[in-house]
Amino acid sequence: EAGTARLIGTSAEAIGRNAIELLTDAAAYGTMARAVNPFGDGHASDRILAIVKQYFLSQAAG
């Protein structure tokens, strides 16, 4: 739905056909390249670590 992946199966023909399409069709590639990941930006653990670190540093300071 989000356009970040395709379910194409396991056949070599389907894999090859889809790979060639993305390598040769700028519009198809652009659509997938600009799609927004519905599961976030991949940096949640960095943000959680910063919050936890700040919490414990503030507790240690008093």
Tab-separated table of C-alpha atoms in Angstrom:
chain	number	residue	atom	x	y	z
A	1	GLU	CA	0.000	0.000	0.000
A	2	ALA	CA	2.768	2.450	0.864
A	3	GLY	CA	4.767	1.603	-2.251
A	4	THR	CA	8.002	0.805	-0.438
A	5	ALA	CA	8.124	-2.841	-1.543
A	6	ARG	CA	6.723	-5.254	-4.085
A	7	LEU	CA	5.574	-8.821	-3.603
A	8	ILE	CA	6.821	-10.488	-6.773
A	9	GLY	CA	7.357	-14.106	-5.798
A	10	THR	CA	10.419	-16.289	-6.087
A	11	SER	CA	10.654	-17.080	-9.776
A	12	ALA	CA	13.827	-15.935	-11.465
A	13	GLU	CA	11.752	-14.495	-14.303
A	14	ALA	CA	9.643	-12.306	-11.984
A	15	ILE	CA	12.699	-11.138	-10.040
A	16	GLY	CA	14.579	-10.312	-13.232
A	17	ARG	CA	11.613	-8.561	-14.835
A	18	ASN	CA	11.027	-6.378	-11.773
A	19	ALA	CA	14.722	-5.602	-11.322
A	20	ILE	CA	15.024	-4.565	-14.960
A	21	GLU	CA	11.925	-2.393	-14.649
A	22	LEU	CA	13.349	-0.510	-11.670
A	23	LEU	CA	16.740	-0.138	-13.356
A	24	THR	CA	15.365	1.110	-16.674
A	25	ASP	CA	12.096	2.902	-15.845
A	26	ALA	CA	12.839	6.189	-14.078
A	27	ALA	CA	9.179	6.732	-13.177
A	28	ALA	CA	8.835	3.280	-11.576
A	29	TYR	CA	12.093	3.752	-9.683
A	30	GLY	CA	11.135	7.267	-8.594
A	31	THR	CA	7.787	6.111	-7.258
A	32	MET	CA	9.434	3.548	-4.992
A	33	ALA	CA	12.403	5.747	-4.091
A	34	ARG	CA	10.150	8.544	-2.827
A	35	ALA	CA	7.670	6.303	-0.994
A	36	VAL	CA	7.330	6.961	2.731
A	37	ASN	CA	7.961	4.021	5.039
A	38	PRO	CA	4.802	3.514	7.134
A	39	PHE	CA	6.874	2.101	9.989
A	40	GLY	CA	8.879	5.253	10.660
A	41	ASP	CA	12.236	6.626	9.627
A	42	GLY	CA	14.471	3.947	11.162
A	43	HIS	CA	15.812	6.210	13.907
A	44	ALA	CA	13.443	5.350	16.768
A	45	SER	CA	16.151	3.538	18.749
A	46	ASP	CA	18.420	6.599	18.550
A	47	ARG	CA	15.645	8.812	19.912
A	48	ILE	CA	14.755	6.330	22.663
A	49	LEU	CA	18.404	6.073	23.699
A	50	ALA	CA	18.714	9.867	23.895
A	51	ILE	CA	15.597	10.108	26.084
A	52	VAL	CA	16.701	7.295	28.417
A	53	LYS	CA	20.220	8.726	28.648
A	54	GLN	CA	18.877	12.193	29.475
A	55	TYR	CA	16.580	10.708	32.120
A	56	PHE	CA	19.396	8.893	33.903
A	57	LEU	CA	21.755	11.866	33.643
A	58	SER	CA	19.116	14.114	35.207
A	59	GLN	CA	18.543	11.555	37.997
A	60	ALA	CA	22.276	11.420	38.733
A	61	ALA	CA	22.485	15.216	38.870
A	62	GLY	CA	19.893	15.338	41.575
